[in-house]
Amino acid sequence: MNKKLVFFALVTLGLLLYALIQSLYDAPHEETMGDIQRIFYYHVPSAFVAFAFFFANLLASLVYLKNRSPAADSFALATAEVGVVFCTIVLITGPLWAKPVWGIWWTWDARLTSTLLLWLIYVSYLILRRFSSGGQTPVLAAVLSVFGSVDVVFVYMSIRWFRTQHPQPVIGGGEGSGLNPAMGYALLANVVAFFAFSALLVWLRYRLERSRQQLDELHALAAERGSINAS
Amino acid sequence: MPRNLLLAYAVTWIIHGLYVVLLTRRAARLRREYEELKKPGSGR
């Protein structure tokens, strides 16, 4: 295996362990919610990663639509898949946090509903990629990505535009918002660790997809030679 | 430690673990397909 990849994987593992210690032990106890608030250190970085990779998926899809680059198409698929993994975590950790704090698992407010919709859009994207055959599949997927990305903006802005059960932004939310510095540090440690881990996953998935494309080309070549020999 | 906190962290790592297993299995399948294609008489 590639030495750089192994090194990066080991660094990522170290970052994740450090971030775990920060979130479970070093971050201060939150007075109102108690220890359940520590879900924040996994819920929020997972959301950041999902948003970032759905945005990366949009950029890669636009590049693909412009020049039909197979590398851009592979990158788009890798970012969408890893984005869905992290968005799934957001949708599971959210209700696990909500139940003890709000008394309910779920409510159809603008933030939660648009996040579920976002997950459904990118799951549809992956289903399209997986089960649709034919040369136009990457083009259709890229167009779906362009429409889907609108919901990324909506999810992000929903707590600013609407009154929601979901809390208002803690970071960059204007006057009265903000985090205790020790909590901010634990959050930063987790954001860095989650981005490193997700980058590793995207890199692995990208390489896998590139290999799949090369194998498909070899299959096509073999089939072509087979038909020439048969005739 | 609150039960839901433990669950949230556990579920996160179970999902990541399953995804890494999925990637590993896909890579192994791809390698097998490539080996098949390289075999003499496979048309290549």
Coordinates of C-alpha atoms in Angstrom, one line a residue:
Chain A
M1 CA 0.0 0.0 0.0
N2 CA 1.1 3.6 -0.7
K3 CA 3.4 4.7 2.2
K4 CA 2.0 8.3 2.2
L5 CA -1.5 6.9 2.5
V6 CA -0.5 4.7 5.5
F7 CA 1.2 7.7 7.1
F8 CA -1.9 9.9 6.6
A9 CA -4.1 7.2 8.0
L10 CA -2.0 6.9 11.1
V11 CA -2.0 10.7 11.6
T12 CA -5.8 10.7 11.1
L13 CA -6.2 8.0 13.7
G14 CA -4.1 10.0 16.2
L15 CA -6.2 13.1 15.5
L16 CA -9.4 11.2 16.0
L17 CA -8.2 9.8 19.4
Y18 CA -7.1 13.2 20.5
A19 CA -10.4 14.7 19.5
L20 CA -12.3 11.9 21.3
I21 CA -10.4 12.7 24.5
Q22 CA -11.1 16.4 24.0
S23 CA -14.9 15.9 23.5
L24 CA -15.4 13.3 26.3
Y25 CA -12.9 14.5 29.0
D26 CA -11.3 17.9 28.4
A27 CA -14.3 19.9 27.2
P28 CA -16.2 21.5 30.1
H29 CA -19.5 20.2 31.4
E30 CA -22.4 22.2 30.0
E31 CA -24.6 23.5 32.8
T32 CA -28.0 23.3 31.3
M33 CA -27.9 20.1 29.3
G34 CA -25.2 18.2 31.2
D35 CA -23.0 15.6 29.5
I36 CA -25.5 14.9 26.7
Q37 CA -24.3 18.2 25.2
R38 CA -21.1 16.3 24.2
I39 CA -23.0 14.9 21.2
F40 CA -22.4 18.4 19.8
Y41 CA -18.7 17.4 19.2
Y42 CA -19.7 14.7 16.7
H43 CA -23.0 16.2 15.4
V44 CA -21.6 19.5 14.3
P45 CA -18.3 18.4 12.7
S46 CA -20.3 15.7 10.8
A47 CA -22.6 18.4 9.5
F48 CA -19.6 20.6 8.4
V49 CA -18.1 17.6 6.6
A50 CA -21.4 16.7 4.8
F51 CA -21.9 20.3 3.7
A52 CA -18.3 20.7 2.5
F53 CA -18.5 17.5 0.4
F54 CA -21.9 18.2 -1.1
F55 CA -20.4 21.5 -2.1
A56 CA -17.3 19.7 -3.5
N57 CA -19.7 17.4 -5.3
L58 CA -21.3 20.5 -7.0
L59 CA -18.0 21.8 -8.1
A60 CA -16.9 18.4 -9.5
S61 CA -20.2 18.0 -11.2
L62 CA -19.9 21.5 -12.9
V63 CA -16.4 20.6 -14.1
Y64 CA -17.8 17.3 -15.5
L65 CA -20.6 19.0 -17.3
K66 CA -18.1 21.5 -18.8
N67 CA -15.4 19.1 -20.0
R68 CA -16.7 15.5 -19.4
S69 CA -13.6 14.6 -17.4
P70 CA -13.8 11.1 -15.9
A71 CA -11.6 12.2 -13.0
A72 CA -14.2 14.9 -12.1
D73 CA -17.0 12.4 -12.3
S74 CA -15.1 10.0 -10.0
F75 CA -14.5 12.8 -7.5
A76 CA -18.1 13.8 -7.6
L77 CA -19.2 10.3 -6.8
A78 CA -16.7 10.0 -4.0
T79 CA -17.7 13.3 -2.4
A80 CA -21.4 12.5 -2.6
E81 CA -21.0 9.0 -1.1
V82 CA -18.8 10.3 1.8
G83 CA -21.2 13.3 2.3
V84 CA -24.2 10.8 2.6
V85 CA -22.2 8.8 5.3
F86 CA -21.7 12.0 7.3
C87 CA -25.2 13.3 6.7
T88 CA -26.6 9.9 8.0
I89 CA -24.6 10.5 11.2
V90 CA -26.0 14.0 11.5
L91 CA -29.6 12.6 11.2
I92 CA -28.9 9.9 13.8
T93 CA -27.0 11.9 16.4
G94 CA -29.5 14.8 16.2
P95 CA -32.5 12.9 17.5
L96 CA -30.3 11.1 20.1
W97 CA -29.4 14.6 21.4
A98 CA -33.0 16.0 20.9
K99 CA -34.9 13.4 22.9
P100 CA -33.3 14.1 26.4
V101 CA -33.1 17.9 25.7
W102 CA -36.4 18.7 23.8
G103 CA -38.4 15.7 25.0
I104 CA -39.0 14.6 21.4
W105 CA -37.0 12.7 18.8
W106 CA -38.0 14.7 15.8
T107 CA -40.0 17.7 14.7
W108 CA -40.8 18.9 11.2
D109 CA -39.1 22.3 11.5
A110 CA -37.2 23.9 8.6
R111 CA -33.7 22.8 9.7
L112 CA -34.6 19.1 10.4
T113 CA -36.9 18.7 7.4
S114 CA -34.5 20.3 4.9
T115 CA -31.6 18.2 6.2
L116 CA -33.7 15.0 5.7
L117 CA -34.5 16.3 2.2
L118 CA -30.8 16.9 1.6
W119 CA -30.0 13.3 2.6
L120 CA -32.8 11.9 0.3
I121 CA -31.5 14.0 -2.6
Y122 CA -28.0 12.6 -2.3
V123 CA -29.2 9.1 -1.6
S124 CA -31.2 9.4 -4.9
Y125 CA -28.0 10.6 -6.6
L126 CA -26.2 7.4 -5.4
I127 CA -29.1 5.2 -6.4
L128 CA -29.0 6.8 -9.8
R129 CA -25.3 6.2 -10.1
R130 CA -25.6 2.6 -8.9
F131 CA -28.6 1.3 -10.8
S132 CA -28.8 3.3 -14.0
S133 CA -26.9 2.1 -16.9
G134 CA -26.0 4.0 -20.1
G135 CA -23.6 6.7 -21.1
Q136 CA -25.9 9.5 -19.9
T137 CA -25.9 8.5 -16.2
P138 CA -23.0 10.7 -15.1
V139 CA -24.6 13.7 -16.9
L140 CA -28.0 13.1 -15.2
A141 CA -26.2 12.7 -11.8
A142 CA -24.3 15.9 -12.4
V143 CA -27.5 17.8 -13.2
L144 CA -29.2 16.3 -10.1
S145 CA -26.2 17.5 -8.0
V146 CA -26.6 21.1 -9.3
F147 CA -30.3 21.1 -8.2
G148 CA -29.5 19.2 -4.9
S149 CA -26.8 21.8 -3.9
V150 CA -29.5 24.5 -3.6
D151 CA -30.8 22.6 -0.5
V152 CA -27.3 22.8 1.0
V153 CA -27.7 26.6 1.1
F154 CA -31.3 26.2 2.4
V155 CA -30.2 23.8 5.2
Y156 CA -27.4 26.2 6.3
M157 CA -29.6 29.3 6.2
S158 CA -32.8 27.7 7.6
I159 CA -32.0 28.6 11.2
R160 CA -31.4 32.2 10.2
W161 CA -34.5 32.5 8.0
F162 CA -37.1 30.7 10.1
R163 CA -38.0 30.2 13.7
T164 CA -37.0 26.6 14.4
Q165 CA -36.9 24.1 17.3
H166 CA -33.3 23.6 16.3
P167 CA -31.0 26.1 18.1
Q168 CA -29.9 29.3 16.4
P169 CA -26.2 29.3 15.2
V170 CA -23.7 29.1 18.0
I171 CA -20.8 30.1 15.7
G172 CA -21.2 33.3 13.6
G173 CA -24.8 33.8 14.8
G174 CA -24.4 37.4 15.7
E175 CA -24.8 39.0 19.1
G176 CA -25.2 36.7 22.0
S177 CA -23.8 33.7 20.2
G178 CA -20.5 32.1 20.9
L179 CA -18.8 29.2 22.6
N180 CA -16.8 28.8 25.8
P181 CA -13.1 28.8 24.5
A182 CA -12.5 25.2 25.9
M183 CA -15.6 24.0 24.1
G184 CA -14.5 25.8 21.0
Y185 CA -11.1 24.1 21.1
A186 CA -12.7 20.6 21.5
L187 CA -15.0 21.4 18.6
L188 CA -12.0 22.6 16.5
A189 CA -10.1 19.4 17.3
N190 CA -13.1 17.3 16.2
V191 CA -13.6 19.4 13.0
V192 CA -9.9 18.9 12.0
A193 CA -10.0 15.2 12.8
F194 CA -13.3 14.6 11.0
F195 CA -12.1 16.5 7.9
A196 CA -8.8 14.5 7.9
F197 CA -10.8 11.2 8.2
S198 CA -13.3 12.2 5.5
A199 CA -10.6 13.3 3.2
L200 CA -9.0 9.9 3.6
L201 CA -12.3 8.2 2.8
V202 CA -12.9 10.4 -0.3
W203 CA -9.3 9.6 -1.5
L204 CA -9.9 5.9 -1.1
R205 CA -13.3 6.0 -2.8
Y206 CA -11.9 8.2 -5.6
R207 CA -9.1 5.7 -6.3
L208 CA -11.6 2.9 -6.3
E209 CA -13.8 4.6 -8.8
R210 CA -10.9 5.5 -11.1
S211 CA -9.8 1.8 -11.0
R212 CA -13.4 0.8 -11.8
Q213 CA -13.4 3.2 -14.9
Q214 CA -10.1 1.7 -16.1
L215 CA -11.4 -1.9 -15.6
D216 CA -14.6 -1.0 -17.6
E217 CA -12.4 0.3 -20.4
L218 CA -10.4 -3.0 -20.4
H219 CA -13.6 -5.0 -20.4
A220 CA -14.9 -2.9 -23.4
L221 CA -11.5 -3.5 -25.2
A222 CA -11.6 -7.2 -24.5
A223 CA -15.2 -7.4 -25.8
E224 CA -14.2 -5.5 -28.9
R225 CA -11.3 -7.8 -29.6
G226 CA -13.5 -10.8 -28.9
S227 CA -16.0 -9.7 -31.5
I228 CA -13.3 -9.0 -34.1
N229 CA -11.8 -12.5 -33.5
A230 CA -15.2 -14.1 -33.8
S231 CA -15.9 -12.4 -37.1
Chain B
M1 CA -22.1 8.7 30.8
P2 CA -25.7 9.3 29.4
R3 CA -27.0 6.4 27.4
N4 CA -27.8 8.6 24.3
L5 CA -24.3 10.1 24.3
L6 CA -22.8 6.6 24.3
L7 CA -25.2 5.6 21.6
A8 CA -24.4 8.6 19.4
Y9 CA -20.6 8.0 19.6
A10 CA -21.0 4.2 19.1
V11 CA -23.4 4.7 16.1
T12 CA -21.0 7.2 14.5
W13 CA -18.1 4.7 14.6
I14 CA -20.2 1.7 13.6
I15 CA -21.3 3.6 10.5
H16 CA -17.7 4.6 9.7
G17 CA -16.6 1.0 10.3
L18 CA -19.2 -0.4 8.0
Y19 CA -18.3 2.1 5.3
V20 CA -14.6 1.2 5.5
V21 CA -15.5 -2.5 5.3
L22 CA -17.7 -1.7 2.2
L23 CA -14.7 0.1 0.6
T24 CA -12.4 -2.8 1.4
R25 CA -14.8 -5.4 -0.1
R26 CA -15.3 -3.3 -3.2
A27 CA -11.5 -3.0 -3.6
A28 CA -11.1 -6.8 -3.2
R29 CA -13.9 -7.4 -5.8
L30 CA -12.2 -5.0 -8.3
R31 CA -8.9 -6.8 -7.8
R32 CA -10.5 -10.2 -8.5
E33 CA -12.2 -8.8 -11.6
Y34 CA -8.8 -7.5 -12.8
E35 CA -7.1 -10.8 -12.2
E36 CA -9.9 -12.6 -14.1
L37 CA -9.4 -10.2 -17.0
K38 CA -5.6 -10.8 -17.0
K39 CA -6.0 -14.6 -17.2
P40 CA -5.0 -16.1 -20.6
G41 CA -8.0 -16.8 -22.8
S42 CA -10.1 -14.1 -21.2
G43 CA -10.2 -12.1 -24.5
R44 CA -7.5 -9.7 -23.6

